[in-house]
Structure formats: structure tokens, C-alpha cells
């Protein structure tokens, strides 16, 4: 059921809301469903039917591609209040990415049906502009991920990753396993473990089971320059 609290959250995230006509608002309300997912669940894959756009209410999701050898290459992650458009390739015809989307942490997600969103894009220029802006922003994230993989040394990439995770979670401790870090960075676990051990020997981080604690952020940041 779409209640007042839902509406306030969606108004904030979908900032074209005030540009919708009463009938368009009703169409959007009727086209939204709230779904709950457990960590590790897959929301979308290249073999899935088009599921339209969705908005993260709580939790975190990960958008990634699979290489030919089965390696996962994370393109970006989305958290509370962020919108995913790469799952809406049938709505935005210029989107051609074959992506997988999985749940990082237990999440609640508003699904906007394909038919409702298609009608809104066709009838309202503000919805169309919003959709392409979101898609382009995500494309910038994809390009940043590719730039790191192709052109940056791994120690620099890992330092950037650890600092970003620390900033995002407001904590010096990153509660991720080496395997999880490898997936997020599009690398192999052995490579991550080897570099983290080097960082540990240099006194930059402290390693524990299932986590990494930053000990010297200043020196770690120096590696990103």
C-alpha cells in the first residue's frame, strides 16, 4: 500500500514528482510496489525480463558485469534514495549494458513497473530528462570503474577503495572479506590478499578475520595521488 511516508520518500528521490499531473501521479502510485530482498539475492540478470526502474528505500545493491572467464566486475553500488535505470533497458532504448544486479545488504526496493514508467517517459519531458540524467550519471560511474581497472596500479585502486568505504561508512574499519573486496574491485582474491598483506606490513592497515582497519589514512591517501 502506498502511504504518506512512501510518498514523501519518493517525492524526494524522484524530483520530477512536482512536474507530474494528478493523473500521472496516480499512474506512478499504482505502478510502484515495495519488495524486500535478502543479502546475496539476484534482482536482475541479462536473461531476466525487463523489470523497469527501481528506487532503493533501504539497504544496498551492486550492479556488475561478468567477464568471459566468470570474473565479476563491479560497475557501481547504490544505496538509500538512489535510482537504478540500467534494469530498464526496454524503457530507455539507448541502454545496451547486459548487467547483473544483486543485493549487498538486506534491502527494501520500490519497483516502478515497466508499463507505468514507459507511459510517464512518453508523456512527460521531466521524467524523460530525469531518466537520462540518472543513466548518464551511472555511465560516468562505469567509466570510472573501467579507468581504474585499465589504467591504475592495483595499490592505488585498493587505497582508493578502502578510503571510499571508510568515508561511506564513517568508520576506519571496513567489514568486508578479501573475497568481497575482490568482487567489488573486479580482481582476484589472491591479488587483494597479497596487497592487503603488503599494506599491513607497511603499517597502513590492520587485518582481521572478515575486516580491514585503516591505521594510517594520511599515508594511504598518499598512494592515491
mmCIF file of N, CA, C and O in Angstrom, residues 94-143:
data_model
loop_
_atom_site.group_PDB
_atom_site.id
_atom_site.type_symbol
_atom_site.label_atom_id
_atom_site.label_comp_id
_atom_site.label_asym_id
_atom_site.label_seq_id
_atom_site.Cartn_x
_atom_site.Cartn_y
_atom_site.Cartn_z
ATOM 1 N N UNK A 94 18.458 3.391 -25.455
ATOM 2 C CA UNK A 94 19.892 3.594 -25.669
ATOM 3 C C UNK A 94 20.749 2.815 -24.684
ATOM 4 O O UNK A 94 21.966 2.774 -24.805
ATOM 5 N N UNK A 95 20.123 2.195 -23.682
ATOM 6 C CA UNK A 95 20.868 1.404 -22.712
ATOM 7 C C UNK A 95 21.076 0.009 -23.275
ATOM 8 O O UNK A 95 20.117 -0.701 -23.583
ATOM 9 N N UNK A 96 22.331 -0.387 -23.424
ATOM 10 C CA UNK A 96 22.619 -1.692 -24.020
ATOM 11 C C UNK A 96 23.486 -2.561 -23.118
ATOM 12 O O UNK A 96 23.975 -3.596 -23.553
ATOM 13 N N UNK A 97 23.693 -2.166 -21.871
ATOM 14 C CA UNK A 97 24.502 -2.953 -20.955
ATOM 15 C C UNK A 97 23.765 -4.222 -20.539
ATOM 16 O O UNK A 97 22.600 -4.183 -20.191
ATOM 17 N N UNK A 98 24.472 -5.355 -20.592
ATOM 18 C CA UNK A 98 23.966 -6.595 -20.011
ATOM 19 C C UNK A 98 24.543 -6.693 -18.612
ATOM 20 O O UNK A 98 25.713 -7.067 -18.434
ATOM 21 N N UNK A 99 23.747 -6.332 -17.624
ATOM 22 C CA UNK A 99 24.267 -6.254 -16.266
ATOM 23 C C UNK A 99 23.548 -7.228 -15.343
ATOM 24 O O UNK A 99 22.425 -7.666 -15.611
ATOM 25 N N UNK A 100 24.239 -7.542 -14.263
ATOM 26 C CA UNK A 100 23.662 -8.300 -13.159
ATOM 27 C C UNK A 100 23.487 -7.339 -11.997
ATOM 28 O O UNK A 100 24.313 -6.450 -11.786
ATOM 29 N N UNK A 101 22.413 -7.521 -11.246
ATOM 30 C CA UNK A 101 22.179 -6.685 -10.076
ATOM 31 C C UNK A 101 21.877 -7.599 -8.899
ATOM 32 O O UNK A 101 20.949 -8.421 -8.964
ATOM 33 N N UNK A 102 22.677 -7.489 -7.850
ATOM 34 C CA UNK A 102 22.476 -8.330 -6.674
ATOM 35 C C UNK A 102 22.414 -7.466 -5.420
ATOM 36 O O UNK A 102 22.798 -6.288 -5.423
ATOM 37 N N UNK A 103 21.941 -8.071 -4.342
ATOM 38 C CA UNK A 103 21.740 -7.359 -3.082
ATOM 39 C C UNK A 103 22.965 -7.533 -2.196
ATOM 40 O O UNK A 103 23.387 -8.658 -1.912
ATOM 41 N N UNK A 104 23.540 -6.428 -1.767
ATOM 42 C CA UNK A 104 24.716 -6.451 -0.884
ATOM 43 C C UNK A 104 24.285 -6.641 0.559
ATOM 44 O O UNK A 104 24.819 -7.472 1.295
ATOM 45 N N UNK A 105 23.327 -5.829 0.992
ATOM 46 C CA UNK A 105 22.753 -5.930 2.344
ATOM 47 C C UNK A 105 21.242 -6.058 2.223
ATOM 48 O O UNK A 105 20.660 -5.627 1.235
ATOM 49 N N UNK A 106 20.607 -6.658 3.219
ATOM 50 C CA UNK A 106 19.153 -6.773 3.206
ATOM 51 C C UNK A 106 18.556 -5.433 2.789
ATOM 52 O O UNK A 106 18.926 -4.378 3.338
ATOM 53 N N UNK A 107 17.653 -5.476 1.833
ATOM 54 C CA UNK A 107 17.190 -4.231 1.213
ATOM 55 C C UNK A 107 15.674 -4.208 1.013
ATOM 56 O O UNK A 107 15.026 -5.260 0.902
ATOM 57 N N UNK A 108 15.153 -2.993 0.974
ATOM 58 C CA UNK A 108 13.771 -2.747 0.559
ATOM 59 C C UNK A 108 13.841 -1.853 -0.672
ATOM 60 O O UNK A 108 14.502 -0.815 -0.653
ATOM 61 N N UNK A 109 13.165 -2.268 -1.727
ATOM 62 C CA UNK A 109 13.289 -1.583 -3.012
ATOM 63 C C UNK A 109 11.919 -1.332 -3.618
ATOM 64 O O UNK A 109 11.089 -2.239 -3.698
ATOM 65 N N UNK A 110 11.702 -0.090 -4.057
ATOM 66 C CA UNK A 110 10.490 0.242 -4.797
ATOM 67 C C UNK A 110 10.704 -0.106 -6.275
ATOM 68 O O UNK A 110 11.605 0.434 -6.905
ATOM 69 N N UNK A 111 9.899 -0.992 -6.793
ATOM 70 C CA UNK A 111 9.919 -1.299 -8.220
ATOM 71 C C UNK A 111 8.889 -0.430 -8.931
ATOM 72 O O UNK A 111 7.732 -0.371 -8.515
ATOM 73 N N UNK A 112 9.308 0.237 -9.981
ATOM 74 C CA UNK A 112 8.383 1.012 -10.815
ATOM 75 C C UNK A 112 8.152 0.207 -12.086
ATOM 76 O O UNK A 112 9.095 -0.036 -12.845
ATOM 77 N N UNK A 113 6.930 -0.240 -12.298
ATOM 78 C CA UNK A 113 6.648 -1.155 -13.398
ATOM 79 C C UNK A 113 7.054 -0.560 -14.744
ATOM 80 O O UNK A 113 7.026 0.655 -14.950
ATOM 81 N N UNK A 114 7.430 -1.449 -15.646
ATOM 82 C CA UNK A 114 7.854 -1.040 -16.979
ATOM 83 C C UNK A 114 6.765 -0.248 -17.691
ATOM 84 O O UNK A 114 7.024 0.798 -18.285
ATOM 85 N N UNK A 115 5.533 -0.740 -17.632
ATOM 86 C CA UNK A 115 4.436 -0.083 -18.359
ATOM 87 C C UNK A 115 4.161 1.312 -17.819
ATOM 88 O O UNK A 115 3.979 2.263 -18.590
ATOM 89 N N UNK A 116 4.156 1.455 -16.490
ATOM 90 C CA UNK A 116 3.890 2.771 -15.892
ATOM 91 C C UNK A 116 5.008 3.754 -16.234
ATOM 92 O O UNK A 116 4.753 4.903 -16.607
ATOM 93 N N UNK A 117 6.262 3.291 -16.123
ATOM 94 C CA UNK A 117 7.382 4.196 -16.377
ATOM 95 C C UNK A 117 7.457 4.589 -17.845
ATOM 96 O O UNK A 117 7.781 5.729 -18.177
ATOM 97 N N UNK A 118 7.144 3.632 -18.722
ATOM 98 C CA UNK A 118 7.144 3.927 -20.147
ATOM 99 C C UNK A 118 6.129 5.017 -20.473
ATOM 100 O O UNK A 118 6.407 5.949 -21.243
ATOM 101 N N UNK A 119 4.951 4.926 -19.891
ATOM 102 C CA UNK A 119 3.913 5.935 -20.131
ATOM 103 C C UNK A 119 4.343 7.308 -19.614
ATOM 104 O O UNK A 119 4.077 8.330 -20.259
ATOM 105 N N UNK A 120 5.005 7.327 -18.463
ATOM 106 C CA UNK A 120 5.457 8.599 -17.895
ATOM 107 C C UNK A 120 6.535 9.240 -18.767
ATOM 108 O O UNK A 120 6.523 10.451 -18.997
ATOM 109 N N UNK A 121 7.470 8.431 -19.248
ATOM 110 C CA UNK A 121 8.523 8.957 -20.125
ATOM 111 C C UNK A 121 7.926 9.501 -21.419
ATOM 112 O O UNK A 121 8.324 10.561 -21.915
ATOM 113 N N UNK A 122 6.954 8.783 -21.964
ATOM 114 C CA UNK A 122 6.343 9.196 -23.227
ATOM 115 C C UNK A 122 5.525 10.478 -23.091
ATOM 116 O O UNK A 122 5.397 11.245 -24.049
ATOM 117 N N UNK A 123 4.977 10.719 -21.897
ATOM 118 C CA UNK A 123 4.058 11.843 -21.730
ATOM 119 C C UNK A 123 4.656 13.052 -21.028
ATOM 120 O O UNK A 123 4.096 14.148 -21.092
ATOM 121 N N UNK A 124 5.812 12.865 -20.355
ATOM 122 C CA UNK A 124 6.325 13.944 -19.515
ATOM 123 C C UNK A 124 7.831 14.125 -19.746
ATOM 124 O O UNK A 124 8.631 13.247 -19.438
ATOM 125 N N UNK A 125 8.208 15.281 -20.270
ATOM 126 C CA UNK A 125 9.602 15.555 -20.606
ATOM 127 C C UNK A 125 10.497 15.570 -19.366
ATOM 128 O O UNK A 125 11.682 15.226 -19.425
ATOM 129 N N UNK A 126 9.928 15.931 -18.202
ATOM 130 C CA UNK A 126 10.716 15.977 -16.965
ATOM 131 C C UNK A 126 11.117 14.572 -16.527
ATOM 132 O O UNK A 126 12.224 14.360 -16.018
ATOM 133 N N UNK A 127 10.234 13.609 -16.719
ATOM 134 C CA UNK A 127 10.552 12.221 -16.384
ATOM 135 C C UNK A 127 11.629 11.698 -17.336
ATOM 136 O O UNK A 127 12.579 11.037 -16.913
ATOM 137 N N UNK A 128 11.489 12.034 -18.607
ATOM 138 C CA UNK A 128 12.481 11.610 -19.590
ATOM 139 C C UNK A 128 13.856 12.201 -19.271
ATOM 140 O O UNK A 128 14.875 11.489 -19.288
ATOM 141 N N UNK A 129 13.902 13.497 -18.961
ATOM 142 C CA UNK A 129 15.176 14.143 -18.635
ATOM 143 C C UNK A 129 15.805 13.533 -17.380
ATOM 144 O O UNK A 129 17.016 13.298 -17.326
ATOM 145 N N UNK A 130 14.970 13.296 -16.371
ATOM 146 C CA UNK A 130 15.442 12.671 -15.134
ATOM 147 C C UNK A 130 16.061 11.312 -15.432
ATOM 148 O O UNK A 130 17.150 10.985 -14.948
ATOM 149 N N UNK A 131 15.381 10.519 -16.240
ATOM 150 C CA UNK A 131 15.821 9.155 -16.535
ATOM 151 C C UNK A 131 17.155 9.145 -17.247
ATOM 152 O O UNK A 131 18.061 8.366 -16.899
ATOM 153 N N UNK A 132 17.315 10.014 -18.245
ATOM 154 C CA UNK A 132 18.576 10.044 -18.973
ATOM 155 C C UNK A 132 19.699 10.647 -18.149
ATOM 156 O O UNK A 132 20.861 10.256 -18.294
ATOM 157 N N UNK A 133 19.366 11.573 -17.265
ATOM 158 C CA UNK A 133 20.400 12.117 -16.371
ATOM 159 C C UNK A 133 20.918 11.028 -15.440
ATOM 160 O O UNK A 133 22.130 10.888 -15.232
ATOM 161 N N UNK A 134 19.998 10.249 -14.866
ATOM 162 C CA UNK A 134 20.411 9.159 -13.987
ATOM 163 C C UNK A 134 21.261 8.159 -14.758
ATOM 164 O O UNK A 134 22.310 7.703 -14.291
ATOM 165 N N UNK A 135 20.816 7.815 -15.970
ATOM 166 C CA UNK A 135 21.566 6.864 -16.795
ATOM 167 C C UNK A 135 22.969 7.389 -17.100
ATOM 168 O O UNK A 135 23.949 6.636 -17.044
ATOM 169 N N UNK A 136 23.087 8.679 -17.405
ATOM 170 C CA UNK A 136 24.394 9.255 -17.719
ATOM 171 C C UNK A 136 25.291 9.322 -16.486
ATOM 172 O O UNK A 136 26.504 9.097 -16.565
ATOM 173 N N UNK A 137 24.699 9.621 -15.341
ATOM 174 C CA UNK A 137 25.473 9.625 -14.100
ATOM 175 C C UNK A 137 26.053 8.241 -13.834
ATOM 176 O O UNK A 137 27.222 8.100 -13.437
ATOM 177 N N UNK A 138 25.236 7.225 -14.035
ATOM 178 C CA UNK A 138 25.709 5.857 -13.824
ATOM 179 C C UNK A 138 26.769 5.487 -14.869
ATOM 180 O O UNK A 138 27.714 4.747 -14.574
ATOM 181 N N UNK A 139 26.598 5.983 -16.078
ATOM 182 C CA UNK A 139 27.597 5.710 -17.106
ATOM 183 C C UNK A 139 28.946 6.306 -16.707
ATOM 184 O O UNK A 139 29.992 5.718 -16.948
ATOM 185 N N UNK A 140 28.911 7.472 -16.062
ATOM 186 C CA UNK A 140 30.144 8.069 -15.550
ATOM 187 C C UNK A 140 30.788 7.160 -14.507
ATOM 188 O O UNK A 140 32.018 7.003 -14.464
ATOM 189 N N UNK A 141 29.952 6.546 -13.649
ATOM 190 C CA UNK A 141 30.466 5.588 -12.669
ATOM 191 C C UNK A 141 31.114 4.394 -13.362
ATOM 192 O O UNK A 141 32.161 3.893 -12.933
ATOM 193 N N UNK A 142 30.465 3.926 -14.439
ATOM 194 C CA UNK A 142 31.007 2.798 -15.195
ATOM 195 C C UNK A 142 32.360 3.155 -15.791
ATOM 196 O O UNK A 142 33.321 2.375 -15.726
ATOM 197 N N UNK A 143 32.461 4.341 -16.376
ATOM 198 C CA UNK A 143 33.718 4.771 -16.982
ATOM 199 C C UNK A 143 34.819 4.899 -15.929
ATOM 200 O O UNK A 143 35.984 4.571 -16.186
#
